[in-house]
Amino acid sequence: MQALSLENIHFGYKSGDEPALDIGTLNIGAGERVALIGPSGAGKSTLLRLIDGRLRNWSGNAEVLGETISSSKTPGRAFSRKIGFVFQEFALVERQTVFENIRNGRLVHLSTMRSVFGRLTPEDYKQILTAIEETGLNEFMHRRADELSGGQRQRVAIARCLAQQPGMILADEPISNLDPGRAREILDLLVKVCEHRKATLIISTHQPMLVRTYVDRIIALSKGAVILDEKSSPASAAQVMAVYEKLADPLADRAKPVSA
Amino acid sequence: MSTHHTGGSGRYGFLMTAAIGLVVVLAWYDLGLDTTRLGESGGRLLDFLRRMVPPDLSVLGVVTEAATETVEIALIGTALSIVASIPLGLLAAGTVTPALVHVSVKWLLAAIRGIPLILVAMIMVGAVGLGPLPGVLAIAFHSTGMLAKFFAEAFESVDNRPIAALSSAGATAVQIHWFGTLPQIAPDLLRDVMFRFELNLRESLVLGLVGAGGIGFYIQTYIRSFQYQKVATLTIVILIMVIAIEAITYGLRRILR
């Protein structure tokens, strides 16, 4: 079964500009773990926003977890619930506790009235506490987010996703703000929870040599197009290197002075 | 400019200081301030204090009642000011409205802040008559200039990243603001409100001078009629009131982080 299937996707931030996304066909199977690599401006974040249903005015066909994505409408709650998003800068409410931040991921299961009056069901509590357990945050549950380290904050952000009970987790450069040790811990955690919950994982990253070892498949983008799509293997290291060597300076050809 | 930068600004600073000093000296002579009178005042001041003792506690009841009225005026005035400051603060927030709107509203708030409370109170007394009502209206109007500005700054400080995260996670608009926006700014808003309430309490002491209710009426009456022992009771009540309110708001502010 496919978790994601894209066909003839085109998107440009300004008409006439080079496309930000230009993808013929791209399929990702359910439960697959994928690294999205490529230089800055290659379209990684744009693609993740499209999959999350937050990109507008693109053309083509996109199906995510069995639902067709619209290029003009905000996705419904039923769809948003299924996609968890992990941000580079954690995106926590700093003054709230770890528990409250993780509860925020559960809101999609609650009506506005219920949530505002704090009437969580036993199932909501169970899911929140499971997420806390899975991410190893038990002892920090009542600490404020602004008292935590970067690695701990990213754990909270992952737990917030898990409280949604997502079928897919999109992680947009989740380790860019972390030291190498914490980065490995976060990657380990993402892989572990996705395996356990049979969720599809797509990680965009600027550390391809590290992330490569955590995923099944590597997709490289350049100028919005797929330029590499390989199974992750010892042999793929050289291909990953080649992507970056070829794209060593992505602006080099654009930066040429215009000759008269 | 050939002058070295720091040398230039150093000279500029010296000239500014000298100019300000000159203005102060000129103002002193213009007012004709007589220092010998200051020297002679010691005896009169002592006499004034001597006549305050012992405090005349027979007015304690009426003075306490008036002090309570002052607290109530400050309280209701602050409450009305909050009601006005939320929409005005939103309009004045650069992150919420277009430049034309927020710049205009900021100017309006600055203008409100520029009108002294006593003047607002006199206008309100003219409009609605004597008593605590003009006092409440004056406090509400006057403090909105500052409170709405503070609220606007709080709204501008909202971190949009958690808002985006909640939106991406399928939260409804009300949930996004209840769980994403409000927790970010609520402590700041409460701190601003308590700070303004303290100011309102102290400023509302003078409302009675123009007939706008509260303890100010007795301050004026007792001093003008040389009833210094009653003034003593009045001073004690005001001190207790102000210190008590400051202690309460200090305690509350410590809880909010």
Coordinates of C-alpha atoms in Angstrom, one line a residue:
Chain A
M1 CA 0.0 0.0 0.0
Q2 CA 1.2 3.5 -0.8
A3 CA 1.4 6.1 1.9
L4 CA 2.2 8.8 -0.6
S5 CA 1.8 9.1 -4.3
L6 CA 2.6 12.2 -6.3
E7 CA 2.1 12.7 -10.0
N8 CA 3.1 15.7 -12.2
I9 CA 3.6 18.1 -9.3
H10 CA 4.4 21.6 -10.3
F11 CA 4.8 24.6 -8.0
G12 CA 6.5 28.0 -8.3
Y13 CA 6.6 30.7 -5.7
K14 CA 6.4 33.3 -8.4
S15 CA 5.2 32.7 -11.9
G16 CA 8.1 32.8 -14.4
D17 CA 10.6 31.8 -11.6
E18 CA 12.3 28.4 -11.7
P19 CA 9.9 25.8 -10.2
A20 CA 10.2 25.1 -6.5
L21 CA 8.7 21.7 -7.1
D22 CA 8.8 19.7 -10.4
I23 CA 8.1 16.1 -9.7
G24 CA 7.0 13.5 -12.3
T25 CA 6.1 10.5 -10.2
L26 CA 7.0 9.8 -6.6
N27 CA 5.6 6.9 -4.5
I28 CA 6.4 6.1 -0.9
G29 CA 5.1 2.9 0.6
A30 CA 3.4 2.7 4.0
G31 CA 5.8 2.3 6.8
E32 CA 8.8 3.3 4.7
R33 CA 11.5 5.5 6.2
V34 CA 12.8 8.1 3.8
A35 CA 15.5 10.8 3.9
L36 CA 14.9 13.9 1.8
I37 CA 18.2 15.5 1.0
G38 CA 19.5 18.3 -1.2
P39 CA 20.9 21.8 -0.8
S40 CA 19.0 24.7 0.7
G41 CA 16.3 25.9 -1.7
A42 CA 16.0 22.4 -3.3
G43 CA 12.3 22.2 -2.4
K44 CA 12.5 19.8 0.6
S45 CA 10.5 21.9 3.0
T46 CA 8.1 22.9 0.2
L47 CA 7.5 19.2 -0.5
L48 CA 6.8 18.5 3.1
R49 CA 4.3 21.4 3.3
L50 CA 2.6 20.0 0.2
I51 CA 2.3 16.5 1.9
D52 CA 1.0 18.2 5.1
G53 CA -1.7 19.9 3.0
R54 CA -0.5 23.4 3.7
L55 CA 0.8 24.4 0.3
R56 CA -1.4 26.3 -2.1
N57 CA -1.6 26.8 -5.8
W58 CA 0.3 23.9 -7.1
S59 CA -0.8 21.6 -9.9
G60 CA -0.8 17.8 -10.2
N61 CA -2.2 14.9 -8.2
A62 CA -1.2 14.1 -4.7
E63 CA -2.6 11.3 -2.5
V64 CA -1.5 11.0 1.1
L65 CA -2.6 8.1 3.3
G66 CA -5.5 7.4 0.9
E67 CA -6.8 11.0 0.8
T68 CA -6.5 13.3 -2.2
I69 CA -4.8 16.6 -1.2
S70 CA -6.3 19.8 -2.5
S71 CA -4.2 22.7 -3.7
S72 CA -6.8 25.3 -2.8
K73 CA -8.4 24.1 0.5
T74 CA -7.1 23.7 4.0
P75 CA -7.3 20.0 4.8
G76 CA -9.9 18.7 7.3
R77 CA -9.1 17.7 10.8
A78 CA -9.4 14.0 9.9
F79 CA -6.5 14.4 7.5
S80 CA -4.4 16.7 9.8
R81 CA -4.7 14.2 12.6
K82 CA -3.0 11.6 10.4
I83 CA 0.1 13.7 9.6
G84 CA 2.5 14.5 12.5
F85 CA 5.0 17.3 11.8
V86 CA 8.3 17.8 13.6
F87 CA 9.8 21.2 13.2
Q88 CA 13.5 22.2 13.2
E89 CA 12.9 24.8 16.0
F90 CA 10.6 22.5 18.1
A91 CA 7.7 25.0 18.0
L92 CA 6.7 24.4 21.6
V93 CA 4.7 26.8 23.8
E94 CA 7.6 27.7 26.0
R95 CA 5.6 28.7 29.1
Q96 CA 3.6 25.5 29.0
T97 CA 4.7 22.3 30.7
V98 CA 5.8 19.2 28.8
F99 CA 2.4 17.6 29.5
E100 CA 0.5 20.6 28.2
N101 CA 2.6 20.8 25.0
I102 CA 2.0 17.1 24.3
R103 CA -1.7 17.6 25.1
N104 CA -1.7 20.2 22.3
G105 CA -1.1 17.4 19.9
R106 CA -4.2 15.6 21.2
L107 CA -6.5 18.6 20.6
V108 CA -7.4 17.3 17.1
H109 CA -9.3 14.5 18.8
L110 CA -11.3 16.9 20.9
S111 CA -14.2 19.3 20.2
T112 CA -13.4 22.9 20.9
M113 CA -15.7 23.0 23.9
R114 CA -14.4 19.8 25.5
S115 CA -10.8 20.9 25.1
V116 CA -11.3 24.5 26.5
F117 CA -13.0 23.1 29.5
G118 CA -10.2 20.5 30.0
R119 CA -12.5 17.5 29.6
L120 CA -10.1 15.0 28.3
T121 CA -11.3 11.4 28.0
P122 CA -9.5 8.4 29.6
E123 CA -8.4 7.5 26.0
D124 CA -6.9 11.0 25.6
Y125 CA -4.9 10.6 28.8
K126 CA -3.8 7.2 27.8
Q127 CA -2.5 8.4 24.5
I128 CA -0.7 11.4 26.0
L129 CA 0.9 9.3 28.7
T130 CA 1.9 6.6 26.2
A131 CA 3.6 9.3 24.1
I132 CA 5.4 10.6 27.2
E133 CA 6.5 7.1 28.0
E134 CA 7.7 6.3 24.4
T135 CA 9.8 9.5 24.3
G136 CA 11.3 9.0 27.7
L137 CA 9.9 12.2 29.2
N138 CA 8.3 10.8 32.3
E139 CA 10.5 12.7 34.7
F140 CA 10.1 16.0 32.8
M141 CA 6.3 15.8 32.5
H142 CA 5.6 18.8 34.8
R143 CA 8.6 20.8 33.8
R144 CA 8.2 23.9 31.6
A145 CA 9.4 23.6 28.0
D146 CA 11.7 26.6 28.5
E147 CA 13.6 24.6 31.2
L148 CA 14.6 21.8 28.8
S149 CA 17.6 21.3 26.6
G150 CA 17.3 21.2 22.8
G151 CA 17.2 17.4 22.6
Q152 CA 14.6 17.2 25.3
R153 CA 12.5 19.8 23.5
Q154 CA 12.6 17.9 20.3
R155 CA 11.5 14.8 22.2
V156 CA 8.5 16.8 23.4
A157 CA 7.7 17.8 19.8
I158 CA 7.9 14.2 18.8
A159 CA 5.6 13.2 21.7
R160 CA 3.2 15.9 20.6
C161 CA 3.0 14.3 17.2
L162 CA 2.5 10.8 18.7
A163 CA -0.5 12.1 20.8
Q164 CA -2.1 12.7 17.4
Q165 CA -1.7 9.0 16.6
P166 CA -0.4 9.8 13.1
G167 CA 0.0 7.5 10.2
M168 CA 2.9 9.5 8.9
I169 CA 5.5 11.7 10.5
L170 CA 7.2 14.5 8.5
A171 CA 10.3 15.8 10.2
D172 CA 11.7 19.1 8.7
E173 CA 15.4 19.2 9.6
P174 CA 14.7 17.8 13.1
I175 CA 18.4 17.6 14.1
S176 CA 19.8 20.9 12.7
N177 CA 19.7 22.6 16.1
L178 CA 21.2 19.6 18.0
D179 CA 24.7 18.4 18.8
P180 CA 25.8 15.1 17.2
G181 CA 25.0 13.0 20.3
R182 CA 21.5 14.4 20.7
A183 CA 21.0 14.2 16.9
R184 CA 21.6 10.5 17.0
E185 CA 19.2 10.1 19.9
I186 CA 16.4 11.9 18.1
L187 CA 17.0 9.9 14.9
D188 CA 16.9 6.7 17.0
L189 CA 13.7 7.8 18.6
L190 CA 12.0 8.8 15.3
V191 CA 12.9 5.4 13.8
K192 CA 11.8 3.5 16.9
V193 CA 8.4 5.2 17.3
C194 CA 7.6 4.9 13.6
E195 CA 8.6 1.3 13.5
H196 CA 6.5 0.6 16.6
R197 CA 3.5 2.5 15.3
K198 CA 4.0 1.4 11.7
A199 CA 4.0 5.0 10.6
T200 CA 5.7 6.3 7.5
L201 CA 8.6 8.6 8.2
I202 CA 10.0 11.4 5.9
I203 CA 13.0 13.3 7.3
S204 CA 14.4 16.3 5.4
T205 CA 18.0 16.9 6.4
H206 CA 21.3 18.7 5.8
Q207 CA 23.2 15.8 7.4
P208 CA 22.7 13.1 4.8
M209 CA 25.7 11.0 5.8
L210 CA 24.3 10.6 9.3
V211 CA 20.6 10.2 8.4
R212 CA 21.4 7.8 5.6
T213 CA 22.1 5.0 8.1
Y214 CA 18.6 5.4 9.7
V215 CA 16.4 5.2 6.7
D216 CA 15.4 2.7 4.0
R217 CA 15.6 5.1 1.1
I218 CA 17.2 8.4 0.0
I219 CA 15.6 10.9 -2.2
A220 CA 17.6 13.9 -3.3
L221 CA 16.0 17.0 -4.7
S222 CA 17.5 19.8 -6.7
K223 CA 15.6 22.8 -8.0
G224 CA 12.4 21.0 -7.0
A225 CA 13.1 17.8 -9.0
V226 CA 14.1 14.3 -7.9
I227 CA 17.7 13.8 -8.9
L228 CA 18.4 10.6 -6.9
D229 CA 16.1 8.0 -5.5
E230 CA 17.9 5.0 -4.1
K231 CA 17.7 2.4 -1.4
S232 CA 19.9 3.2 1.5
S233 CA 22.9 0.9 1.4
P234 CA 26.6 1.1 2.0
A235 CA 26.9 1.7 -1.7
S236 CA 24.6 4.7 -1.6
A237 CA 27.1 6.8 0.4
A238 CA 29.1 7.5 -2.7
Q239 CA 25.9 8.6 -4.6
V240 CA 24.9 10.9 -1.7
M241 CA 28.4 12.4 -1.8
A242 CA 28.1 12.9 -5.6
V243 CA 24.8 14.8 -5.1
Y244 CA 26.5 17.3 -3.0
E245 CA 29.6 17.5 -5.1
K246 CA 27.6 18.2 -8.2
L247 CA 25.6 20.8 -6.2
A248 CA 28.6 22.1 -4.3
D249 CA 27.5 25.6 -5.0
P250 CA 23.9 25.7 -6.1
L251 CA 24.0 29.4 -6.7
A252 CA 27.1 29.3 -8.8
D253 CA 25.3 29.2 -12.2
R254 CA 22.7 31.7 -11.1
A255 CA 25.3 34.1 -9.7
K256 CA 27.0 34.6 -13.1
P257 CA 27.1 38.2 -14.1
V258 CA 24.7 38.9 -17.0
S259 CA 26.8 39.7 -20.0
A260 CA 25.6 42.3 -22.4
Chain B
M1 CA 32.7 64.2 8.0
S2 CA 36.3 64.4 9.0
T3 CA 35.8 64.0 12.8
H4 CA 36.5 60.6 14.2
H5 CA 33.2 59.0 15.1
T6 CA 33.6 58.6 18.8
G7 CA 35.3 62.0 19.1
G8 CA 32.4 63.5 17.3
S9 CA 29.8 61.9 19.5
G10 CA 31.8 62.7 22.7
R11 CA 31.8 66.4 21.8
Y12 CA 28.1 66.2 20.9
G13 CA 27.4 64.6 24.4
F14 CA 29.3 67.4 26.2
L15 CA 27.5 70.1 24.3
M16 CA 24.1 68.5 25.0
T17 CA 24.9 68.2 28.8
A18 CA 26.1 71.8 28.9
A19 CA 23.0 73.0 27.1
I20 CA 20.6 71.1 29.4
G21 CA 22.5 72.5 32.5
L22 CA 22.1 76.0 31.1
V23 CA 18.4 75.6 30.6
V24 CA 18.0 74.4 34.2
V25 CA 19.9 77.4 35.6
L26 CA 17.8 79.8 33.5
A27 CA 14.6 78.2 34.7
W28 CA 15.7 78.6 38.3
Y29 CA 16.3 82.3 37.8
D30 CA 13.1 82.7 35.8
L31 CA 11.0 81.3 38.6
G32 CA 12.8 83.5 41.1
L33 CA 13.3 80.6 43.6
D34 CA 14.4 82.0 46.9
T35 CA 16.7 79.7 48.8
T36 CA 16.5 81.7 52.0
R37 CA 12.8 80.9 52.3
L38 CA 13.8 77.2 52.2
G39 CA 16.1 77.7 55.2
E40 CA 13.3 79.4 57.2
S41 CA 10.8 76.7 56.4
G42 CA 12.2 74.2 58.9
G43 CA 10.3 75.7 61.9
R44 CA 7.0 75.9 60.0
L45 CA 7.3 72.3 58.8
L46 CA 7.9 71.1 62.4
D47 CA 4.9 73.1 63.6
F48 CA 2.9 71.5 60.8
L49 CA 3.9 68.0 62.0
R50 CA 3.4 68.9 65.6
R51 CA -0.1 69.9 64.9
M52 CA -0.8 66.5 63.3
V53 CA -0.3 64.7 66.6
P54 CA -2.2 62.9 67.8
P55 CA -4.2 61.8 64.8
D56 CA -7.9 62.5 65.1
L57 CA -9.4 59.0 64.8
S58 CA -13.0 60.3 64.9
V59 CA -12.8 60.6 61.1
L60 CA -11.4 57.1 60.7
G61 CA -14.8 55.7 59.5
V62 CA -15.5 58.4 56.9
V63 CA -11.9 58.4 55.7
T64 CA -11.8 54.6 55.4
E65 CA -15.1 54.7 53.4
A66 CA -13.6 57.3 51.1
A67 CA -10.4 55.3 50.7
T68 CA -12.6 52.2 49.8
E69 CA -14.3 54.3 47.2
T70 CA -10.9 55.3 45.8
V71 CA -9.9 51.6 45.5
E72 CA -13.3 50.8 43.9
I73 CA -12.8 53.6 41.4
A74 CA -9.4 52.3 40.5
L75 CA -10.7 48.8 40.3
I76 CA -13.7 49.5 38.0
G77 CA -11.7 52.1 36.0
T78 CA -8.9 49.4 35.4
A79 CA -11.6 46.8 34.5
L80 CA -13.2 49.1 31.9
S81 CA -9.7 50.0 30.6
I82 CA -9.0 46.3 30.0
V83 CA -12.2 45.9 28.0
A84 CA -11.1 48.9 25.8
S85 CA -7.5 47.8 25.6
I86 CA -8.0 44.3 24.2
P87 CA -9.5 45.5 20.8
L88 CA -7.4 48.7 20.8
G89 CA -4.3 46.6 21.6
L90 CA -5.1 44.2 18.7
L91 CA -5.5 47.1 16.3
A92 CA -2.2 48.6 17.5
A93 CA -0.2 45.4 17.1
G94 CA 2.1 45.5 14.1
T95 CA 1.7 41.8 13.6
V96 CA -2.1 41.9 13.5
T97 CA -3.2 44.9 11.4
P98 CA -1.8 46.7 8.4
A99 CA 0.6 49.6 8.9
L100 CA -2.0 52.3 8.3
V101 CA -4.2 50.9 11.1
H102 CA -1.6 50.1 13.7
V103 CA 0.4 53.3 13.3
S104 CA -2.8 55.4 13.5
V105 CA -4.0 53.6 16.6
K106 CA -0.6 53.9 18.2
W107 CA -0.7 57.7 17.7
L108 CA -4.2 57.8 19.1
L109 CA -3.0 55.9 22.2
A110 CA 0.0 58.3 22.6
A111 CA -2.5 61.2 22.4
I112 CA -4.6 59.6 25.2
R113 CA -1.5 59.1 27.3
G114 CA -0.6 62.8 26.8
I115 CA -3.8 64.1 28.4
P116 CA -3.2 64.5 32.2
L117 CA -5.7 62.6 34.4
I118 CA -6.8 65.7 36.3
L119 CA -7.8 67.3 33.0
V120 CA -9.8 64.2 31.9
A121 CA -11.5 64.1 35.3
M122 CA -12.5 67.8 35.0
I123 CA -14.0 67.1 31.6
M124 CA -15.8 64.0 32.9
V125 CA -17.2 66.0 35.9
G126 CA -18.5 68.5 33.4
A127 CA -20.0 65.8 31.3
V128 CA -21.7 63.5 33.9
G129 CA -21.7 65.6 37.1
L130 CA -20.0 65.1 40.5
G131 CA -19.3 61.7 42.2
P132 CA -17.4 58.5 41.5
L133 CA -18.8 58.0 38.0
P134 CA -16.6 60.7 36.4
G135 CA -13.7 59.3 38.4
V136 CA -14.2 55.8 37.0
L137 CA -14.5 57.1 33.4
A138 CA -11.5 59.3 33.8
I139 CA -9.3 56.5 35.1
A140 CA -10.6 54.1 32.4
F141 CA -9.9 56.6 29.6
H142 CA -6.5 57.7 30.9
S143 CA -5.1 54.3 31.6
T144 CA -6.3 52.8 28.2
G145 CA -3.5 54.9 26.6
M146 CA -0.9 52.9 28.4
L147 CA -2.6 49.5 28.8
A148 CA -3.5 49.2 25.2
K149 CA 0.1 50.0 24.2
F150 CA 1.3 47.3 26.6
F151 CA -1.3 44.8 25.2
A152 CA -0.2 45.6 21.7
E153 CA 3.4 44.8 22.6
A154 CA 2.3 41.5 24.2
F155 CA 0.4 40.6 21.0
E156 CA 3.4 41.5 18.9
S157 CA 5.6 39.2 21.0
V158 CA 3.6 36.1 20.2
D159 CA 5.8 33.3 18.8
N160 CA 4.1 32.0 15.6
R161 CA 6.0 28.7 15.5
P162 CA 3.8 26.9 18.1
I163 CA 0.7 28.4 16.4
A164 CA 1.8 26.9 13.1
A165 CA 2.4 23.6 14.9
L166 CA -1.1 23.6 16.4
S167 CA -2.6 24.5 13.1
S168 CA -0.7 21.7 11.3
A169 CA -1.9 19.3 14.0
G170 CA -5.5 20.0 13.2
A171 CA -6.5 22.2 16.1
T172 CA -9.5 24.5 15.6
A173 CA -9.1 28.3 15.5
V174 CA -10.3 28.6 19.0
Q175 CA -8.1 25.8 20.2
I176 CA -5.1 27.4 18.5
H177 CA -5.6 30.7 20.4
W178 CA -6.7 29.2 23.7
F179 CA -3.8 26.7 23.8
G180 CA -1.2 28.4 21.6
T181 CA -1.6 32.2 21.9
L182 CA -3.1 32.8 25.3
P183 CA -0.5 30.8 27.4
Q184 CA 2.2 32.9 25.7
I185 CA 0.8 36.3 26.6
A186 CA -1.6 35.8 29.6
P187 CA 1.2 36.3 32.2
D188 CA 2.4 39.5 30.5
L189 CA -1.2 40.8 30.2
L190 CA -1.8 40.2 33.9
R191 CA 1.4 41.8 34.9
D192 CA 0.6 44.9 32.8
V193 CA -2.9 45.0 34.3
M194 CA -1.6 44.9 37.9
F195 CA 1.1 47.5 37.2
R196 CA -1.6 49.8 35.7
F197 CA -4.0 49.1 38.6
E198 CA -1.3 50.2 41.1
L199 CA -0.7 53.4 39.1
N200 CA -4.5 54.0 38.8
L201 CA -4.9 53.6 42.6
R202 CA -2.2 56.2 43.3
E203 CA -3.4 58.6 40.6
S204 CA -7.0 58.3 41.6
L205 CA -6.2 59.9 45.0
V206 CA -6.3 63.3 43.3
L207 CA -9.7 62.7 41.6
G208 CA -11.6 64.1 44.6
L209 CA -9.9 67.5 44.2
V210 CA -12.1 68.1 41.2
G211 CA -15.2 66.4 42.6
A212 CA -14.7 63.1 40.9
G213 CA -15.0 60.9 44.0
G214 CA -12.8 59.2 46.5
I215 CA -10.5 60.2 49.3
G216 CA -9.1 63.3 47.4
F217 CA -12.1 65.3 48.6
Y218 CA -11.0 64.9 52.2
I219 CA -7.4 65.7 51.5
Q220 CA -8.5 69.0 50.1
T221 CA -11.1 69.7 52.8
Y222 CA -8.9 69.0 55.8
I223 CA -5.8 70.7 54.6
R224 CA -7.7 73.9 53.5
S225 CA -9.5 74.1 56.9
F226 CA -6.2 73.5 58.8
Q227 CA -7.5 70.2 60.5
Y228 CA -4.1 68.7 60.6
Q229 CA -5.0 65.9 63.1
K230 CA -7.6 64.6 60.6
V231 CA -5.0 65.0 57.8
A232 CA -2.8 62.6 59.9
T233 CA -5.5 60.0 60.0
L234 CA -6.0 60.4 56.3
T235 CA -2.3 60.0 55.6
I236 CA -2.1 56.8 57.6
V237 CA -5.1 55.3 55.8
I238 CA -3.7 56.2 52.4
L239 CA -0.3 54.7 53.4
I240 CA -1.9 51.4 54.6
M241 CA -4.1 51.2 51.5
V242 CA -1.2 51.8 49.0
I243 CA 1.2 49.5 50.8
A244 CA -1.4 46.7 51.1
I245 CA -2.3 46.9 47.4
E246 CA 1.4 46.9 46.4
A247 CA 2.0 43.9 48.6
I248 CA -0.8 42.0 47.0
T249 CA 0.2 42.8 43.4
Y250 CA 3.8 42.1 44.2
G251 CA 2.9 38.7 45.5
L252 CA 0.8 38.0 42.4
R253 CA 3.5 39.2 40.0
R254 CA 6.0 36.8 41.6
I255 CA 3.7 33.8 40.8
L256 CA 3.5 34.9 37.1
R257 CA 6.5 34.2 35.1

